[in-house]
Short mmCIF file of N, CA and C in Angstrom, two decimals:
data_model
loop_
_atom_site.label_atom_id
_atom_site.label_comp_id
_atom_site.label_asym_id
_atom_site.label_seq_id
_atom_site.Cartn_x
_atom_site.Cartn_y
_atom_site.Cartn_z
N UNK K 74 44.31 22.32 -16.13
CA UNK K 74 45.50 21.48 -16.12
C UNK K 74 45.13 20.08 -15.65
N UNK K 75 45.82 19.01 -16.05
CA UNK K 75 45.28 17.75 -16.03
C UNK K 75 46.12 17.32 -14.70
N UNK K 76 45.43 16.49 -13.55
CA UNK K 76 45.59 15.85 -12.32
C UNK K 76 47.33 15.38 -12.49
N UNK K 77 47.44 14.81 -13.70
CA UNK K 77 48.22 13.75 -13.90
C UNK K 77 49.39 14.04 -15.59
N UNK K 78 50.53 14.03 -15.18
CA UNK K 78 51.03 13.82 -16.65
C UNK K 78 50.43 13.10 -17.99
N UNK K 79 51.02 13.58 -19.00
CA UNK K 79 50.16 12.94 -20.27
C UNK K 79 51.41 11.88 -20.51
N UNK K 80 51.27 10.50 -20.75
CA UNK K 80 52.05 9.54 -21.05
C UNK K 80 52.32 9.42 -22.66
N UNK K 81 52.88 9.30 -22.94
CA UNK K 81 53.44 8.99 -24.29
C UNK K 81 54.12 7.55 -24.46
N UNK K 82 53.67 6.75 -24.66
CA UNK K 82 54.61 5.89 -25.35
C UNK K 82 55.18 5.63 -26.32
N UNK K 83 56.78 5.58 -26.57
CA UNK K 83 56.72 5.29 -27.79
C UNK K 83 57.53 3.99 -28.31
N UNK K 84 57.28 3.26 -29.43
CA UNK K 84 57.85 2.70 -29.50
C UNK K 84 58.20 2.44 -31.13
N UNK K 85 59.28 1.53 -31.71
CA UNK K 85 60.18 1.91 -32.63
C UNK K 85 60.82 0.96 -33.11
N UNK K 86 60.87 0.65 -34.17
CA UNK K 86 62.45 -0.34 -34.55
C UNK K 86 63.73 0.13 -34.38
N UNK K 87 64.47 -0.97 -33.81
CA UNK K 87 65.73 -0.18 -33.70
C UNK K 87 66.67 0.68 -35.01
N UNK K 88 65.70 -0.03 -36.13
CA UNK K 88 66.75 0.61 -37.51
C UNK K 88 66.33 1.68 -37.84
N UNK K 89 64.92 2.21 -37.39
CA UNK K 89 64.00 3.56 -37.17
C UNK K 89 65.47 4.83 -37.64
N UNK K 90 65.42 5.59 -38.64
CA UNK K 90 66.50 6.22 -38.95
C UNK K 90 65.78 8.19 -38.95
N UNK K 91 64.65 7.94 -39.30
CA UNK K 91 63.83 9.43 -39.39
C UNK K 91 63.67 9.83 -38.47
N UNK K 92 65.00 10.15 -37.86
CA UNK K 92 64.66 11.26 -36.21
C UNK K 92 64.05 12.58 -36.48
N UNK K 93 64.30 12.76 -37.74
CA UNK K 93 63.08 14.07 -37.82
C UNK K 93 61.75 14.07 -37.47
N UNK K 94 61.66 13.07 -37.55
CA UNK K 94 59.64 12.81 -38.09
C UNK K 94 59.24 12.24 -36.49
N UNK K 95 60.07 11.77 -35.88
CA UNK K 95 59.86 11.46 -33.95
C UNK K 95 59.63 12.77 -33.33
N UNK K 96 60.94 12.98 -34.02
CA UNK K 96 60.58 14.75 -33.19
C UNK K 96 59.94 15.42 -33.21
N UNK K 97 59.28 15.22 -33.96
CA UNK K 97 58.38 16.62 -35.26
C UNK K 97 56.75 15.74 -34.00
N UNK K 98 57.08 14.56 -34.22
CA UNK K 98 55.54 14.19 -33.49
C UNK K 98 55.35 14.40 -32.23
N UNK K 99 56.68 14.36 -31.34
CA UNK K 99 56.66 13.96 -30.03
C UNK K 99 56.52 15.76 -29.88
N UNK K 100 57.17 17.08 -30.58
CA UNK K 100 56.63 18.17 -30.14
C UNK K 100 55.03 18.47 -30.25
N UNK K 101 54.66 17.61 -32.09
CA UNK K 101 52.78 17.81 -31.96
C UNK K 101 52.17 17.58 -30.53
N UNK K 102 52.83 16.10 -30.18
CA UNK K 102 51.81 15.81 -28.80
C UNK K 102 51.61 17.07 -27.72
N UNK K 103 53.34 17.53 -27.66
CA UNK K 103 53.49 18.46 -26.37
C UNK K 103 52.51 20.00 -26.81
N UNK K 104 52.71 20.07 -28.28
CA UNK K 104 51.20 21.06 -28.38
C UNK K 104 50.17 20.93 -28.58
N UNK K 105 50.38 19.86 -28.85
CA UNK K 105 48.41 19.59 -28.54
C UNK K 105 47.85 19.31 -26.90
N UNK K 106 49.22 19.07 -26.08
CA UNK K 106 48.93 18.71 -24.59
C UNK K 106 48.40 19.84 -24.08
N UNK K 107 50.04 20.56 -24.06
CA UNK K 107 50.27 21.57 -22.97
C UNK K 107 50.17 21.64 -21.81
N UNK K 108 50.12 20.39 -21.25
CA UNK K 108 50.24 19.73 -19.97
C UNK K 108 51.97 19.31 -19.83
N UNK K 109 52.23 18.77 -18.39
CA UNK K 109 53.31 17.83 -18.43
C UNK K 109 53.06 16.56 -19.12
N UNK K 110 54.29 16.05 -20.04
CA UNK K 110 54.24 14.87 -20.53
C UNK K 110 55.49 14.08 -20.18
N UNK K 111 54.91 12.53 -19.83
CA UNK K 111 56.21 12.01 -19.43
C UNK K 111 56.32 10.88 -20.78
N UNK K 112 57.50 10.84 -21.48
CA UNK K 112 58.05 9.89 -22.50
C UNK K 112 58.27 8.61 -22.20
N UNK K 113 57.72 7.85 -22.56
CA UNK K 113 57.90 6.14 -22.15
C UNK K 113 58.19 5.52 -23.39
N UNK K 114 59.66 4.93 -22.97
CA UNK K 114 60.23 4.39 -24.06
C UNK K 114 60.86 2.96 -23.81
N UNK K 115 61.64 2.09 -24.37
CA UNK K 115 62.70 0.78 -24.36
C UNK K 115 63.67 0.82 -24.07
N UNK K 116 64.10 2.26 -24.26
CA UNK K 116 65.57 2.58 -23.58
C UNK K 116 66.61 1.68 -24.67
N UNK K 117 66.35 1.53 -25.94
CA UNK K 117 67.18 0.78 -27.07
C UNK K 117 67.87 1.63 -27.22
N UNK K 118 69.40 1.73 -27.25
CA UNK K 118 70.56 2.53 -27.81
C UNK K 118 70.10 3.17 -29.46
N UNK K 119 68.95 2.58 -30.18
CA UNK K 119 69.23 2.97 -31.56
C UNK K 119 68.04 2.80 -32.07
N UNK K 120 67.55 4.00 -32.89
CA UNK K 120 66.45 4.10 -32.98
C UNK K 120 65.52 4.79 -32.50
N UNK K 121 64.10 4.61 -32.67
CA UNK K 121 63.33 5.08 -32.15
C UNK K 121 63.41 5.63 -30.57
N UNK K 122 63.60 4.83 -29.86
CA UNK K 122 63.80 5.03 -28.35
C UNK K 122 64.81 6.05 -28.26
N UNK K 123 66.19 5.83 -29.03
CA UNK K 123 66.89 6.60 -28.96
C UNK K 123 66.94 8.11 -29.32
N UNK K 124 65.89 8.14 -30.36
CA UNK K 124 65.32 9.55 -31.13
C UNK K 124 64.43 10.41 -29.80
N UNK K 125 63.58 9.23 -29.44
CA UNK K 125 62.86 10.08 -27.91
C UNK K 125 63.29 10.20 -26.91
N UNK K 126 64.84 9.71 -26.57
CA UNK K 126 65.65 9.90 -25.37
C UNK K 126 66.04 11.45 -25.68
N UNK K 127 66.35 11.25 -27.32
CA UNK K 127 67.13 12.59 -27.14
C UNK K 127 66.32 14.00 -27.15
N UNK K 128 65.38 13.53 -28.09
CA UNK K 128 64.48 14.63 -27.62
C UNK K 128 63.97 15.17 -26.29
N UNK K 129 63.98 14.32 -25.25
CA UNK K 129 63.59 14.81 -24.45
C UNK K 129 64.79 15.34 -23.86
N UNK K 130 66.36 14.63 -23.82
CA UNK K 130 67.54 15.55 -23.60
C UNK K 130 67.72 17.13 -23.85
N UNK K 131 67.32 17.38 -25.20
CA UNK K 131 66.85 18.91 -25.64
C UNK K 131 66.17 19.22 -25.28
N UNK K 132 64.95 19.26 -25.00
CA UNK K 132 63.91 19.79 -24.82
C UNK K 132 64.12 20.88 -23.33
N UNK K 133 65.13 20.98 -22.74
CA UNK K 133 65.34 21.87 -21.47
C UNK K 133 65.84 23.50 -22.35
N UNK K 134 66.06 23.08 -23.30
CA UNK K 134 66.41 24.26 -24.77
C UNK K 134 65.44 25.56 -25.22
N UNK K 135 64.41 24.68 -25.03
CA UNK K 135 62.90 25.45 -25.11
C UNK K 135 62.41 26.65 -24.22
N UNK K 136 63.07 25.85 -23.16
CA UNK K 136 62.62 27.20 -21.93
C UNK K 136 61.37 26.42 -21.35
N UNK K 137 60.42 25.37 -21.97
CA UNK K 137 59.41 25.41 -21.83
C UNK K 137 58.60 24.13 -20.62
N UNK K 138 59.77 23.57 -20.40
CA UNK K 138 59.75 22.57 -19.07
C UNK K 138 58.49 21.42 -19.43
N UNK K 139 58.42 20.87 -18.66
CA UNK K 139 56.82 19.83 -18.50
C UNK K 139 57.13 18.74 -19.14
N UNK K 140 58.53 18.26 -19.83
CA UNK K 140 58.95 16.83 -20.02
C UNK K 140 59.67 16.20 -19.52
N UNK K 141 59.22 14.98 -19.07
CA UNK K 141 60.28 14.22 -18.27
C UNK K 141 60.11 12.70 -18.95
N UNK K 142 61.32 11.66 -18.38
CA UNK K 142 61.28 10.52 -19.39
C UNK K 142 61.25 9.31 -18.63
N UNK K 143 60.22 8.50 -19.14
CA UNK K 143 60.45 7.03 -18.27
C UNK K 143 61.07 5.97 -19.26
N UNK K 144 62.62 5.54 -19.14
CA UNK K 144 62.98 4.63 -19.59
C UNK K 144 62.95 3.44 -19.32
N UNK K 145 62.96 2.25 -19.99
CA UNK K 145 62.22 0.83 -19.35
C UNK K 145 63.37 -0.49 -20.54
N UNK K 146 64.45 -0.09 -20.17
CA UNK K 146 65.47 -1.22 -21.03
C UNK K 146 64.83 -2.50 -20.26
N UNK K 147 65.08 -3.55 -21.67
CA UNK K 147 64.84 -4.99 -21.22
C UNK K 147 66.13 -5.39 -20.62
N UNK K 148 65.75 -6.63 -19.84
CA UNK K 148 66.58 -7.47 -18.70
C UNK K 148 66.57 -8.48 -19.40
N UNK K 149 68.05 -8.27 -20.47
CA UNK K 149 67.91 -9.83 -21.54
C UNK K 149 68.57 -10.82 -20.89
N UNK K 150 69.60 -10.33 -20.02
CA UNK K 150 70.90 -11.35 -18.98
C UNK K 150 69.09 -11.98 -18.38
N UNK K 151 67.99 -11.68 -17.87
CA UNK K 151 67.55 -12.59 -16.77
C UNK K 151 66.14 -12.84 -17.78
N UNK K 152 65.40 -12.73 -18.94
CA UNK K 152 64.76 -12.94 -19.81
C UNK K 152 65.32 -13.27 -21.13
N UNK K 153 66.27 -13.38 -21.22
CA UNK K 153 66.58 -13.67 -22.66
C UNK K 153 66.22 -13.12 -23.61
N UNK K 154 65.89 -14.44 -24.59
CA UNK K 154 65.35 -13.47 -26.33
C UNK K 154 63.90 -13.19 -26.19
N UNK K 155 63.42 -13.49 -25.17
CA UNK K 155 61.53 -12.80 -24.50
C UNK K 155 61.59 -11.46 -23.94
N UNK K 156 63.07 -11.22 -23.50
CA UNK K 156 63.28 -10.16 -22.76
C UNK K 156 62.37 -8.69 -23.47
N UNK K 157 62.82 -8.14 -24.74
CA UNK K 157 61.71 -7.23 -25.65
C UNK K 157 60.58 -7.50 -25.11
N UNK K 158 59.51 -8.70 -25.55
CA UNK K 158 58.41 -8.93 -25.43
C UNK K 158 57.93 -8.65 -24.10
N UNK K 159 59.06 -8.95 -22.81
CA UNK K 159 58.36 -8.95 -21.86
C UNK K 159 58.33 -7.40 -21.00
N UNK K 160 59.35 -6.48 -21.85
CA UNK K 160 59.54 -5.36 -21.25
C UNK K 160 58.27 -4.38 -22.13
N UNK K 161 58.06 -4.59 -23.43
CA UNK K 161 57.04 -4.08 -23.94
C UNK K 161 55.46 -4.05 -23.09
N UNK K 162 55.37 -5.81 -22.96
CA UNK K 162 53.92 -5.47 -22.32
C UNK K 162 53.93 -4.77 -20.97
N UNK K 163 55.00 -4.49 -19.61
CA UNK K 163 54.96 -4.15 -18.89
C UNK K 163 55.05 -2.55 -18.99
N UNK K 164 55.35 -2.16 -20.41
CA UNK K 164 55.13 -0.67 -20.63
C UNK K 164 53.77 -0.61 -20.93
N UNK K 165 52.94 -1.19 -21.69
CA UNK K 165 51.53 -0.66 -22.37
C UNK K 165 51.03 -1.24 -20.93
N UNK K 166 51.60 -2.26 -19.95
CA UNK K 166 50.90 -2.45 -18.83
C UNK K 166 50.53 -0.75 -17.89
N UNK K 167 51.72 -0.15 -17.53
CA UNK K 167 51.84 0.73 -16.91
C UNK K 167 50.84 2.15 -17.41
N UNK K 168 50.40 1.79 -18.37
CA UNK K 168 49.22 2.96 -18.99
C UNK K 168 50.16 4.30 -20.04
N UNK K 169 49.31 4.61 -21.13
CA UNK K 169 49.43 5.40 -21.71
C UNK K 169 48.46 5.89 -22.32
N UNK K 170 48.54 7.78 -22.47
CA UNK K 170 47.38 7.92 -23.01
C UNK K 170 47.75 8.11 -24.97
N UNK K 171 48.49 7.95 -25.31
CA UNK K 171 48.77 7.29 -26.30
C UNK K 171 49.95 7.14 -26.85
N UNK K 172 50.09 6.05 -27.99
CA UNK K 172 51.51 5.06 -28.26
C UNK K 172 51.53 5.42 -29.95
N UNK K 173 52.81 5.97 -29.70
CA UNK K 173 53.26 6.58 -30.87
C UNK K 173 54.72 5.40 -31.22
N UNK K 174 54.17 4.69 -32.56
CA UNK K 174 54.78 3.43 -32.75
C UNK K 174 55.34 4.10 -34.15
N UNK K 175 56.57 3.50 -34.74
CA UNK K 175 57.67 3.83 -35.90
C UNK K 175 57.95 2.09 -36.00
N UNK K 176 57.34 1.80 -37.35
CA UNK K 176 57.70 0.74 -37.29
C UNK K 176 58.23 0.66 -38.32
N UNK K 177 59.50 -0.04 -38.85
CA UNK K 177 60.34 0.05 -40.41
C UNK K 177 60.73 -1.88 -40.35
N UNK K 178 60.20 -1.94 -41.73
CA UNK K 178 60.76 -3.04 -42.00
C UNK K 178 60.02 -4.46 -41.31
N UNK K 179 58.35 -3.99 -40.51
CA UNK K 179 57.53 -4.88 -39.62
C UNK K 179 58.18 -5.28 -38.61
N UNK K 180 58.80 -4.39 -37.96
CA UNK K 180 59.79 -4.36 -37.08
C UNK K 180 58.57 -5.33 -35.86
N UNK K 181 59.26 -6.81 -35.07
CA UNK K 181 58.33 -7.67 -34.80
C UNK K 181 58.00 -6.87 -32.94
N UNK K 182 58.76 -6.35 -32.81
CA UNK K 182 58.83 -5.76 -31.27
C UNK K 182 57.80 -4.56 -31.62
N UNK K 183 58.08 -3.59 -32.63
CA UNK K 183 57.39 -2.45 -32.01
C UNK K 183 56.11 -2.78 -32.84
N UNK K 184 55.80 -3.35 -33.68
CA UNK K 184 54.48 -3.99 -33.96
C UNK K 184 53.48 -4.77 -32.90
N UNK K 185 54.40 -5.96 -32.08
CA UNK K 185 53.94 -5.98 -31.06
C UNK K 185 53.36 -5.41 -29.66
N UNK K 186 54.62 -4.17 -29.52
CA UNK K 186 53.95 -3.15 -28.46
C UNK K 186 52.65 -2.36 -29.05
N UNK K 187 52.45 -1.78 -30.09
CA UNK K 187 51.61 -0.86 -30.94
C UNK K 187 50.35 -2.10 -30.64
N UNK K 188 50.18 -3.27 -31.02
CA UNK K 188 49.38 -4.08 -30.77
C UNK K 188 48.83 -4.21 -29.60
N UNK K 189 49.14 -4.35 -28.58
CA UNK K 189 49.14 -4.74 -27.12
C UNK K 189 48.69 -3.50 -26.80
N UNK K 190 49.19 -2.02 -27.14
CA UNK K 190 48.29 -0.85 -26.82
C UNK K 190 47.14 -0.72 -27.24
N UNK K 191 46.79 -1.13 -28.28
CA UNK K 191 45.73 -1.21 -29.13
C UNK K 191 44.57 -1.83 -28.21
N UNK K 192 44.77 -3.22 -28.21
CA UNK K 192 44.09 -4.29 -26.89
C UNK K 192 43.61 -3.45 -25.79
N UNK K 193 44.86 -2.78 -25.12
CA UNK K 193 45.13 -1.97 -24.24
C UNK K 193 43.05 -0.75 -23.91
N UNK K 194 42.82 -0.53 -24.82
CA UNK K 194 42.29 0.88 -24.90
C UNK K 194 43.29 2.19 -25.39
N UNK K 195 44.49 2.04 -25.93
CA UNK K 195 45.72 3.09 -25.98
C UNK K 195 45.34 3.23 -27.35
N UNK K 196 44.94 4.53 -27.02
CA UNK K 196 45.14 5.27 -29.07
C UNK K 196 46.61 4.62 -29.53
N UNK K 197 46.89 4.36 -31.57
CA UNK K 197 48.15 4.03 -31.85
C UNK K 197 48.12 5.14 -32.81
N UNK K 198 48.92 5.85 -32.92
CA UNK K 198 49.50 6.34 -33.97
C UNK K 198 50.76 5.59 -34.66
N UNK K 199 50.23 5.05 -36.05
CA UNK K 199 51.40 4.62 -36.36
C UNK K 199 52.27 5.00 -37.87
N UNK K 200 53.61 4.81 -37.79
CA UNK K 200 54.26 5.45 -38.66
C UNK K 200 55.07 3.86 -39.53
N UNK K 201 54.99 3.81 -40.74
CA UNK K 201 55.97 2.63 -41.24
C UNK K 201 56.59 3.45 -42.58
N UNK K 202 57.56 2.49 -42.48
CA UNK K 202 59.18 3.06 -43.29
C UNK K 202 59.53 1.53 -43.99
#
C-alpha cells in the first residue's frame, strides 16, 4: 500500500458533456490504483469538474471506500478574469500523480492546466471532443 494517496487531477472544459467517458476513466485509475485516491478538481459547476465531483459523490455506492475529493474553485471576486489561470497552476502546483484533462472545443483553461502538468513532471492523459 502506498505511504500516501494517489492524486488525480482533473481537469475539463466547462462544456465537457461525456460524463460517461470521466467516469469510465476516473474508475480505470481507481483500478489500476487500488490505493486511496484523492480527486483534484476546479470545483466548476459544469462540466468536467462537475462529472468528477459527482463521481466521487457516488462512489460511497460501491462499498469500496478510498476516495476522497479536493476541490479548488477560483477566487474571481479577488483575481478576476486570471482567476482560472491562477487557481489551475496552484493545483498542478500542489502535485499530482497524474492529470486527466477533457478538453472540447481547445478549451483555453484546461489546455492550460494539462500543459503546466506536463512542465510539471505530471503524466497527461488527454481526451478532446
Amino acid at each position: 500500500m502506498a505511504d500516501r494517496p494517489y492524486r488525480v487531477l482533473v481537469t475539463g472544459s466547462r462544456d465537457w458533456d461525456d460524463e460517461r467517458l470521466v467516469r469510465r476513466e476516473l474508475a480505470r485509475v481507481w483500478n489500476d490504483v487500488r490505493n486511496p485516491i484523492i480527486i483534484v478538481h476546479g470545483a466548476c459547476p459544469r462540466g468536467a469538474d462537475r462529472h468528477a465531483a459527482q463521481w466521487v459523490r457516488d462512489w460511497p455506492a460501491t462499498g469500496l471506500g478510498g476516495v476522497t475529493e479536493e476541490a479548488h474553485p477560483a477566487n474571481w471576486s479577488l483575481n478576476g478574469k486570471r482567476a482560472g489561470f491562477i487557481r489551475n497552476a496552484q493545483m498542478v502546483n500542489l502535485g499530482a500523480d497524474v492529470c486527466l484533462a477533457f478538453i472540447k472545443n481547445g478549451s483555453r483553461g484546461a489546455s492550460h492546466t494539462a500543459a503546466l502538468a506536463e512542465q510539471a513532471g505530471i503524466p497527461v492523459r488527454r481526451w478532446t471532443a
